[in-house]
Amino acid sequence: MIDVKHIEYLKNVVGEDDIKTDKAHLRAYSYDATKEHFYPEAIVFPENEEEISKILKYCNENKIVIVPRGAGSGFTGGALPVKGGIVLAVEKYMNKILEINDKDMVAVVQPGVINSHLQKEVEKRGLFYPPDPASMDYSTIGGNVAENAGGMRAAKYGLTRDYVMCLRAVLPNGEIIRAGKRTIKDVAGYNVRDILIASEGSLAVITEITLKLLPKPRMKKTYMGIFENVEDAMNAVYKSLADGAMPVAMEFMDSLVVKALREKLGVNLPDWAGALLIGDVDGNVEEEINYQLGILEKSFIENGAKEFIATAEEEKSKEIWFARRNASQSITIYGSKKINEDISVPRSKLPDALKGINEIGKKYNLTVPCFGHAGDGNIHVNVMVDGNNEDEVKKGYRAVEEIFKLVVDMGGTLSGEHGIGLSKAPFMKIAFSEAEMNLFKRIKNAFDPNGILNPGKMGI
Amino acid sequence: MIDVKHIEYLKNVVGEDDIKTDKAHLRAYSYDATKEHFYPEAIVFPENEEEISKILKYCNENKIVIVPRGAGSGFTGGALPVKGGIVLAVEKYMNKILEINDKDMVAVVQPGVINSHLQKEVEKRGLFYPPDPASMDYSTIGGNVAENAGGMRAAKYGLTRDYVMCLRAVLPNGEIIRAGKRTIKDVAGYNVRDILIASEGSLAVITEITLKLLPKPRMKKTYMGIFENVEDAMNAVYKSLADGAMPVAMEFMDSLVVKALREKLGVNLPDWAGALLIGDVDGNVEEEINYQLGILEKSFIENGAKEFIATAEEEKSKEIWFARRNASQSITIYGSKKINEDISVPRSKLPDALKGINEIGKKYNLTVPCFGHAGDGNIHVNVMVDGNNEDEVKKGYRAVEEIFKLVVDMGGTLSGEHGIGLSKAPFMKIAFSEAEMNLFKRIKNAFDPNGILNPGKMGI
């Protein structure tokens, strides 16, 4: 329990109204998209970096846990106060776009800015911020940076990391640092910026983010390849990319997802459809787009696609994307609880990975629909269980562990974009050696020797 | 002095022939492109990661300094054994391309592979490794990673960092770690990969590098804009990019370089030429390339270019590039010694930066020709002095210090691609606060508590 004197001190820092300890607030900040609950002891709403610095310095000296929080939309519990302490919430005040500069082609934002809000603002000026996690309408840029969020467009445009030029952050001891520069190139000093990205709020509290922007491509078309089976589709993914295609996205849905889309949402797809690949290609001139579509069509057909559709019409495009955008909700027909993992493998291993996952599903007698960002090797694997059946849930987690082992053996990773947080922490030892885990601990210690920042995450 | 028993131990590890202590070897490994000399006490040529692990473990236990070295072509003394010790040279054995995989579009290389050798090998397969530092014909991928090398193509394609998917490395205690994965996305654990990149061999010895490859663009054209003065050219840089141009390169030469090219090499340029912008645009279809050239031409002319040339002919392209490729050697007409810095600023600050640098040159009565990668804000600033005039050399360094202060005040960095090493270490305090420098020291300590790896660099 945090002593009342500490709460009083923090009230002096942020003002009476910006620290909350009432039950309603504690509950509201106790959960995230994992739906697990851990109650904090207080929630603090700082107005600026200086307040954050004072909060951290005091909490560090008094060994009080601080858990930074954006929108709380993470899938792995990154924002959960699993060891209690104080949630530091940025959404109330630190939610401003400070600058959109079309000369330098950068945006400077506070951590609480909503991703899609930033996207819209920069697009008004003919600029483009590519990272588009599925949560973009509610997740914050701060959270995106803390988890290195991906999204549909990562196949061509990369991840949040690829757009972060510099950060301002507060260390647990209250010191304010800058990491990186508002320049394309910077090789001075250790790359603190990139170690803060995806560190899940466990090393420092990010207070300002400078993002690189691109010119907005002038046009796009949408494509869909329909395959009889998953193996053909998975071959088409890596072979079409190796043939030189650079689609914005290449999204995959397996036969279970196709079935669910048909049954739950009445999506009109051929009877024989056993896998889909959906995406956009973009560019500045029609010829480039058609060149891209030409590679995709040829390669998809060579690898077994029975149908290839391409369209520039917005209505038709929306219809195609409807399938992908509703994949996640459609598969609830297979079980009340979804154990949702986001493994990533080298692209040529996709056919074997999907085959192996299917076999693990059979072994445990569980349904495991898969979909996701195949173009970058990142697949959302959904182990469906009856949430009220404790034994089945346990069985589900055993299946997940086996899937992780399979993926790591193939040179893949536990998480392509969701992070480790709490949910995947028990599996870190599958992916990392003792030497690597010890190095992580020493890095943590270099930033946060008292262990006050978001403890209990990442297995560290 | 290293005790002879230590040399004997290391002989047992690598074999009699692969550790050298004779004068000729000590001299050969005492310098790099800075032309400064620091003699090591021995040079060791490990054959593989296991040997490197044994060497480091032993040297760590006995507190013997190890300086990893690629080709020794760095401009900031990164490979210089300034505190003596043992140079660990990778060029003899660890110089193999282990794999070029067109399914995953990756290359796996040992650190001693020469950059241009890799480029040629991947291009044979229709693939593309973009980072092209000026040293590419002799610098190693290991060195490129250790310094995060840039190059001409960084304006469109980014830096070495943007292509490193994973590393194998040996920690000073001999532990072998992997950092990153052979996947596009990976957010598991702290991002050790990116902190090793640009760490100048001071945290770990890199033993294997997995690089992302792209499809090779099918065609390119070369352009040149000729301006009357530097300010117009600098405005054209950031305005054309803000207008949506994405050239592969946008290389700048100022009026002093133009004069030197004319006088020393007889390059044919108009009398009125006071600045050049040169580059390539690439793509898969002619229309895309012409679209890019259209933006560049319009924007260059709007910003004062008096001539804009574009060509698809190889001979004409070579002629244009001749000016840029010989910029560095042409300016030797201004002085026997070149104090060569590679500052980088936010692109919209380029006009002010060049103006300020010019004023500092005047103040110190020194000639300061500038050229470089303007498209990414990175300019090579050459303070020319008489190398035999000690006072002038000192004055040159005072001018450099003032230039760094100017650049940092503009939000720029001490180094866009050359690194800090020895040469820029005294200037680190201009760019970083005490809190930031202390954090660097704690990071160093997390990897290398005994300080055996490449000490005396980066001001840490």
Short mmCIF file of N, CA and C in Angstrom, two decimals, chain A residues 100-223:
data_model
loop_
_atom_site.label_atom_id
_atom_site.label_comp_id
_atom_site.label_asym_id
_atom_site.label_seq_id
_atom_site.Cartn_x
_atom_site.Cartn_y
_atom_site.Cartn_z
N ILE A 100 3.19 19.81 -37.18
CA ILE A 100 3.33 19.02 -38.41
C ILE A 100 4.10 19.92 -39.36
N ASN A 101 5.31 19.50 -39.70
CA ASN A 101 6.20 20.37 -40.47
C ASN A 101 6.42 19.77 -41.84
N ASP A 102 5.86 20.43 -42.87
CA ASP A 102 6.00 19.83 -44.19
C ASP A 102 7.32 20.17 -44.86
N LYS A 103 8.10 21.06 -44.26
CA LYS A 103 9.45 21.30 -44.78
C LYS A 103 10.39 20.16 -44.41
N ASP A 104 10.37 19.80 -43.13
CA ASP A 104 11.21 18.68 -42.69
C ASP A 104 10.50 17.34 -42.86
N MET A 105 9.22 17.40 -43.17
CA MET A 105 8.40 16.20 -43.26
C MET A 105 8.45 15.39 -41.96
N VAL A 106 8.13 16.08 -40.87
CA VAL A 106 8.06 15.42 -39.58
C VAL A 106 6.81 15.88 -38.84
N ALA A 107 6.39 15.05 -37.91
CA ALA A 107 5.35 15.44 -36.95
C ALA A 107 5.94 15.28 -35.56
N VAL A 108 5.62 16.22 -34.68
CA VAL A 108 6.05 16.12 -33.29
C VAL A 108 4.79 15.98 -32.44
N VAL A 109 4.72 14.90 -31.69
CA VAL A 109 3.49 14.62 -30.94
C VAL A 109 3.79 14.26 -29.49
N GLN A 110 2.79 14.47 -28.66
CA GLN A 110 2.85 13.96 -27.30
C GLN A 110 2.39 12.50 -27.31
N PRO A 111 2.74 11.75 -26.27
CA PRO A 111 2.47 10.30 -26.34
C PRO A 111 1.00 9.92 -26.40
N GLY A 112 0.11 10.81 -25.92
CA GLY A 112 -1.30 10.45 -25.87
C GLY A 112 -2.08 10.69 -27.14
N VAL A 113 -1.42 11.13 -28.21
CA VAL A 113 -2.14 11.37 -29.48
C VAL A 113 -2.60 10.04 -30.06
N ILE A 114 -3.86 10.03 -30.54
CA ILE A 114 -4.43 8.81 -31.14
C ILE A 114 -3.84 8.65 -32.56
N ASN A 115 -3.44 7.44 -32.87
CA ASN A 115 -2.81 7.15 -34.16
C ASN A 115 -3.61 7.67 -35.35
N SER A 116 -4.90 7.31 -35.44
CA SER A 116 -5.66 7.68 -36.64
C SER A 116 -5.90 9.19 -36.72
N HIS A 117 -5.91 9.85 -35.56
CA HIS A 117 -6.04 11.30 -35.55
C HIS A 117 -4.82 11.93 -36.22
N LEU A 118 -3.64 11.44 -35.86
CA LEU A 118 -2.42 11.93 -36.50
C LEU A 118 -2.45 11.64 -38.00
N GLN A 119 -2.83 10.43 -38.35
CA GLN A 119 -2.88 10.07 -39.78
C GLN A 119 -3.73 11.05 -40.57
N LYS A 120 -4.92 11.33 -40.02
CA LYS A 120 -5.83 12.25 -40.74
C LYS A 120 -5.21 13.64 -40.87
N GLU A 121 -4.62 14.12 -39.80
CA GLU A 121 -4.06 15.48 -39.83
C GLU A 121 -2.92 15.59 -40.85
N VAL A 122 -2.06 14.58 -40.90
CA VAL A 122 -0.94 14.70 -41.85
C VAL A 122 -1.42 14.51 -43.29
N GLU A 123 -2.45 13.67 -43.47
CA GLU A 123 -2.95 13.44 -44.82
C GLU A 123 -3.62 14.70 -45.41
N LYS A 124 -4.17 15.52 -44.53
CA LYS A 124 -4.71 16.81 -45.00
C LYS A 124 -3.65 17.64 -45.70
N ARG A 125 -2.40 17.42 -45.34
CA ARG A 125 -1.29 18.18 -45.93
C ARG A 125 -0.53 17.39 -46.99
N GLY A 126 -1.14 16.31 -47.47
CA GLY A 126 -0.48 15.52 -48.52
C GLY A 126 0.65 14.65 -47.99
N LEU A 127 0.69 14.48 -46.67
CA LEU A 127 1.74 13.66 -46.07
C LEU A 127 1.13 12.34 -45.59
N PHE A 128 1.99 11.47 -45.09
CA PHE A 128 1.57 10.09 -44.87
C PHE A 128 2.35 9.54 -43.68
N TYR A 129 1.60 9.02 -42.68
CA TYR A 129 2.21 8.31 -41.56
C TYR A 129 1.77 6.86 -41.68
N PRO A 130 2.63 5.96 -42.17
CA PRO A 130 2.18 4.61 -42.53
C PRO A 130 1.72 3.68 -41.41
N PRO A 131 2.35 3.64 -40.21
CA PRO A 131 1.98 2.58 -39.27
C PRO A 131 0.49 2.62 -38.89
N ASP A 132 -0.19 1.52 -39.12
CA ASP A 132 -1.64 1.46 -38.96
C ASP A 132 -2.09 0.21 -38.21
N PRO A 133 -1.73 0.12 -36.91
CA PRO A 133 -2.21 -1.04 -36.14
C PRO A 133 -3.74 -1.10 -36.19
N ALA A 134 -4.28 -2.31 -36.03
CA ALA A 134 -5.73 -2.48 -36.08
C ALA A 134 -6.42 -1.58 -35.05
N SER A 135 -5.68 -1.23 -34.00
CA SER A 135 -6.23 -0.39 -32.92
C SER A 135 -6.10 1.10 -33.23
N MET A 136 -5.79 1.46 -34.47
CA MET A 136 -5.39 2.86 -34.73
C MET A 136 -6.43 3.90 -34.36
N ASP A 137 -7.69 3.51 -34.31
CA ASP A 137 -8.72 4.51 -33.95
C ASP A 137 -8.77 4.83 -32.47
N TYR A 138 -8.09 4.04 -31.66
CA TYR A 138 -8.08 4.36 -30.23
C TYR A 138 -6.70 4.24 -29.58
N SER A 139 -5.76 3.54 -30.22
CA SER A 139 -4.44 3.41 -29.58
C SER A 139 -3.64 4.70 -29.76
N THR A 140 -2.71 4.91 -28.82
CA THR A 140 -1.93 6.16 -28.84
C THR A 140 -0.56 5.93 -29.49
N ILE A 141 0.00 7.01 -29.99
CA ILE A 141 1.35 6.94 -30.55
C ILE A 141 2.34 6.50 -29.47
N GLY A 142 2.16 7.00 -28.25
CA GLY A 142 3.05 6.57 -27.16
C GLY A 142 3.01 5.07 -26.96
N GLY A 143 1.80 4.52 -26.94
CA GLY A 143 1.66 3.06 -26.83
C GLY A 143 2.23 2.36 -28.04
N ASN A 144 1.99 2.91 -29.22
CA ASN A 144 2.55 2.33 -30.46
C ASN A 144 4.07 2.25 -30.38
N VAL A 145 4.69 3.32 -29.85
CA VAL A 145 6.15 3.33 -29.72
C VAL A 145 6.58 2.33 -28.65
N ALA A 146 5.86 2.32 -27.53
CA ALA A 146 6.24 1.43 -26.43
C ALA A 146 6.18 -0.04 -26.84
N GLU A 147 5.31 -0.36 -27.81
CA GLU A 147 5.20 -1.76 -28.27
C GLU A 147 5.78 -1.96 -29.68
N ASN A 148 6.25 -0.91 -30.32
CA ASN A 148 6.67 -0.96 -31.73
C ASN A 148 5.56 -1.56 -32.59
N ALA A 149 4.42 -0.91 -32.57
CA ALA A 149 3.23 -1.43 -33.27
C ALA A 149 3.48 -1.55 -34.77
N GLY A 150 2.86 -2.58 -35.33
CA GLY A 150 2.93 -2.80 -36.79
C GLY A 150 1.64 -2.36 -37.43
N GLY A 151 1.08 -3.25 -38.23
CA GLY A 151 -0.17 -2.93 -38.91
C GLY A 151 -0.17 -3.54 -40.29
N MET A 152 -1.27 -3.25 -41.02
CA MET A 152 -1.46 -3.84 -42.35
C MET A 152 -0.38 -3.40 -43.33
N ARG A 153 0.05 -2.14 -43.21
CA ARG A 153 0.93 -1.58 -44.23
C ARG A 153 2.42 -1.91 -44.00
N ALA A 154 2.68 -2.73 -42.98
CA ALA A 154 4.09 -3.01 -42.64
C ALA A 154 4.82 -3.75 -43.75
N ALA A 155 4.10 -4.51 -44.58
CA ALA A 155 4.78 -5.27 -45.63
C ALA A 155 5.62 -4.34 -46.49
N LYS A 156 5.06 -3.20 -46.86
CA LYS A 156 5.83 -2.24 -47.66
C LYS A 156 6.49 -1.17 -46.80
N TYR A 157 5.79 -0.70 -45.77
CA TYR A 157 6.23 0.53 -45.10
C TYR A 157 6.88 0.35 -43.73
N GLY A 158 6.93 -0.90 -43.25
CA GLY A 158 7.62 -1.11 -41.97
C GLY A 158 6.78 -0.75 -40.76
N LEU A 159 7.45 -0.65 -39.64
CA LEU A 159 6.82 -0.56 -38.33
C LEU A 159 6.95 0.85 -37.76
N THR A 160 6.36 1.05 -36.60
CA THR A 160 6.49 2.32 -35.89
C THR A 160 7.95 2.74 -35.79
N ARG A 161 8.80 1.79 -35.42
CA ARG A 161 10.25 2.03 -35.29
C ARG A 161 10.83 2.75 -36.51
N ASP A 162 10.32 2.41 -37.69
CA ASP A 162 10.89 2.97 -38.91
C ASP A 162 10.52 4.44 -39.10
N TYR A 163 9.66 4.96 -38.25
CA TYR A 163 9.23 6.36 -38.37
C TYR A 163 9.61 7.22 -37.17
N VAL A 164 10.16 6.62 -36.15
CA VAL A 164 10.54 7.40 -34.96
C VAL A 164 11.93 8.00 -35.19
N MET A 165 12.00 9.32 -35.28
CA MET A 165 13.29 9.99 -35.46
C MET A 165 13.91 10.33 -34.11
N CYS A 166 13.10 10.89 -33.22
CA CYS A 166 13.65 11.12 -31.89
C CYS A 166 12.57 11.12 -30.84
N LEU A 167 13.03 10.92 -29.64
CA LEU A 167 12.16 10.83 -28.48
C LEU A 167 12.68 11.78 -27.41
N ARG A 168 11.77 12.32 -26.63
CA ARG A 168 12.13 12.87 -25.33
C ARG A 168 11.55 11.90 -24.31
N ALA A 169 12.27 11.70 -23.23
CA ALA A 169 11.80 10.74 -22.23
C ALA A 169 12.33 11.12 -20.87
N VAL A 170 11.67 10.61 -19.85
CA VAL A 170 12.12 10.85 -18.48
C VAL A 170 12.60 9.52 -17.91
N LEU A 171 13.81 9.52 -17.38
CA LEU A 171 14.34 8.32 -16.72
C LEU A 171 13.73 8.19 -15.33
N PRO A 172 13.76 6.98 -14.78
CA PRO A 172 13.19 6.81 -13.43
C PRO A 172 13.76 7.78 -12.40
N ASN A 173 15.01 8.19 -12.56
CA ASN A 173 15.57 9.14 -11.58
C ASN A 173 15.12 10.58 -11.81
N GLY A 174 14.25 10.79 -12.78
CA GLY A 174 13.72 12.12 -13.04
C GLY A 174 14.47 12.89 -14.12
N GLU A 175 15.61 12.36 -14.56
CA GLU A 175 16.37 13.06 -15.60
C GLU A 175 15.63 13.01 -16.94
N ILE A 176 15.66 14.16 -17.61
CA ILE A 176 15.02 14.24 -18.93
C ILE A 176 16.09 14.02 -19.99
N ILE A 177 15.83 13.11 -20.90
CA ILE A 177 16.80 12.87 -21.98
C ILE A 177 16.13 13.02 -23.34
N ARG A 178 16.97 13.30 -24.35
CA ARG A 178 16.53 13.20 -25.73
C ARG A 178 17.28 12.02 -26.33
N ALA A 179 16.63 11.32 -27.24
CA ALA A 179 17.26 10.17 -27.88
C ALA A 179 16.94 10.25 -29.36
N GLY A 180 17.99 10.38 -30.18
CA GLY A 180 17.79 10.59 -31.61
C GLY A 180 17.72 12.07 -31.93
N LYS A 181 17.57 12.36 -33.20
CA LYS A 181 17.55 13.75 -33.66
C LYS A 181 16.51 13.92 -34.76
N ARG A 182 16.17 15.18 -35.02
CA ARG A 182 15.22 15.46 -36.09
C ARG A 182 15.96 15.45 -37.44
N THR A 183 16.74 14.42 -37.64
CA THR A 183 17.52 14.27 -38.86
C THR A 183 17.34 12.83 -39.34
N ILE A 184 17.51 12.64 -40.66
CA ILE A 184 17.38 11.28 -41.19
C ILE A 184 18.51 10.40 -40.66
N LYS A 185 19.70 10.99 -40.60
CA LYS A 185 20.87 10.25 -40.15
C LYS A 185 21.36 10.80 -38.82
N ASP A 186 21.81 9.90 -37.95
CA ASP A 186 22.39 10.32 -36.68
C ASP A 186 23.12 9.13 -36.09
N VAL A 187 24.43 9.22 -35.99
CA VAL A 187 25.18 8.10 -35.41
C VAL A 187 26.02 8.53 -34.21
N ALA A 188 25.56 9.56 -33.52
CA ALA A 188 26.31 10.04 -32.36
C ALA A 188 25.77 9.40 -31.09
N GLY A 189 26.63 8.71 -30.36
CA GLY A 189 26.23 8.11 -29.08
C GLY A 189 25.48 6.80 -29.27
N TYR A 190 25.26 6.10 -28.16
CA TYR A 190 24.50 4.85 -28.26
C TYR A 190 23.06 5.15 -28.66
N ASN A 191 22.48 4.21 -29.39
CA ASN A 191 21.14 4.37 -29.93
C ASN A 191 20.07 4.10 -28.86
N VAL A 192 19.93 5.07 -27.97
CA VAL A 192 18.96 4.93 -26.88
C VAL A 192 17.53 4.94 -27.42
N ARG A 193 17.32 5.72 -28.47
CA ARG A 193 15.98 5.77 -29.09
C ARG A 193 15.44 4.37 -29.37
N ASP A 194 16.24 3.57 -30.06
CA ASP A 194 15.71 2.28 -30.50
C ASP A 194 15.60 1.26 -29.39
N ILE A 195 16.29 1.50 -28.27
CA ILE A 195 16.08 0.56 -27.17
C ILE A 195 14.85 0.98 -26.34
N LEU A 196 14.48 2.25 -26.44
CA LEU A 196 13.22 2.66 -25.77
C LEU A 196 12.01 2.13 -26.56
N ILE A 197 12.15 2.10 -27.91
CA ILE A 197 11.05 1.58 -28.72
C ILE A 197 10.87 0.10 -28.39
N ALA A 198 9.63 -0.31 -28.14
CA ALA A 198 9.28 -1.70 -27.80
C ALA A 198 9.76 -2.10 -26.41
N SER A 199 10.16 -1.14 -25.57
CA SER A 199 10.58 -1.51 -24.22
C SER A 199 9.41 -1.51 -23.25
N GLU A 200 8.22 -1.29 -23.76
CA GLU A 200 6.98 -1.47 -22.99
C GLU A 200 6.94 -0.63 -21.71
N GLY A 201 7.47 0.56 -21.79
CA GLY A 201 7.40 1.45 -20.63
C GLY A 201 8.22 0.99 -19.45
N SER A 202 9.19 0.12 -19.67
CA SER A 202 9.95 -0.43 -18.54
C SER A 202 11.29 0.25 -18.35
N LEU A 203 11.65 1.17 -19.24
CA LEU A 203 12.97 1.82 -19.13
C LEU A 203 12.87 3.32 -18.87
N ALA A 204 11.86 3.96 -19.43
CA ALA A 204 11.70 5.41 -19.29
C ALA A 204 10.26 5.75 -19.68
N VAL A 205 9.82 6.96 -19.33
CA VAL A 205 8.49 7.42 -19.74
C VAL A 205 8.68 8.37 -20.92
N ILE A 206 8.12 7.99 -22.05
CA ILE A 206 8.27 8.80 -23.27
C ILE A 206 7.34 10.00 -23.18
N THR A 207 7.90 11.20 -23.46
CA THR A 207 7.11 12.41 -23.30
C THR A 207 6.87 13.16 -24.60
N GLU A 208 7.69 12.87 -25.62
CA GLU A 208 7.52 13.55 -26.91
C GLU A 208 8.15 12.70 -27.99
N ILE A 209 7.48 12.66 -29.14
CA ILE A 209 7.90 11.76 -30.21
C ILE A 209 7.94 12.56 -31.51
N THR A 210 9.10 12.53 -32.19
CA THR A 210 9.22 13.15 -33.51
C THR A 210 9.19 12.04 -34.55
N LEU A 211 8.22 12.14 -35.46
CA LEU A 211 7.98 11.06 -36.43
C LEU A 211 8.31 11.52 -37.83
N LYS A 212 8.94 10.65 -38.58
CA LYS A 212 9.20 10.90 -40.00
C LYS A 212 7.90 10.70 -40.78
N LEU A 213 7.65 11.57 -41.73
CA LEU A 213 6.48 11.42 -42.60
C LEU A 213 6.95 11.19 -44.03
N LEU A 214 6.08 10.61 -44.83
CA LEU A 214 6.37 10.39 -46.25
C LEU A 214 5.39 11.20 -47.08
N PRO A 215 5.74 11.42 -48.37
CA PRO A 215 4.71 11.98 -49.26
C PRO A 215 3.59 10.94 -49.43
N LYS A 216 2.37 11.39 -49.46
CA LYS A 216 1.26 10.44 -49.60
C LYS A 216 1.22 9.92 -51.05
N PRO A 217 1.24 8.59 -51.23
CA PRO A 217 1.13 8.06 -52.59
C PRO A 217 -0.18 8.51 -53.22
N ARG A 218 -0.17 8.75 -54.51
CA ARG A 218 -1.31 9.38 -55.14
C ARG A 218 -2.47 8.45 -55.43
N MET A 219 -2.20 7.18 -55.58
CA MET A 219 -3.31 6.27 -55.89
C MET A 219 -3.03 4.87 -55.37
N LYS A 220 -4.11 4.10 -55.26
CA LYS A 220 -3.94 2.70 -54.87
C LYS A 220 -5.02 1.84 -55.50
N LYS A 221 -4.72 0.56 -55.58
CA LYS A 221 -5.73 -0.42 -56.00
C LYS A 221 -5.72 -1.56 -54.99
N THR A 222 -6.84 -2.26 -54.95
CA THR A 222 -6.97 -3.38 -54.01
C THR A 222 -6.98 -4.68 -54.80
N TYR A 223 -6.37 -5.71 -54.23
CA TYR A 223 -6.38 -7.01 -54.91
C TYR A 223 -6.83 -8.10 -53.95
#
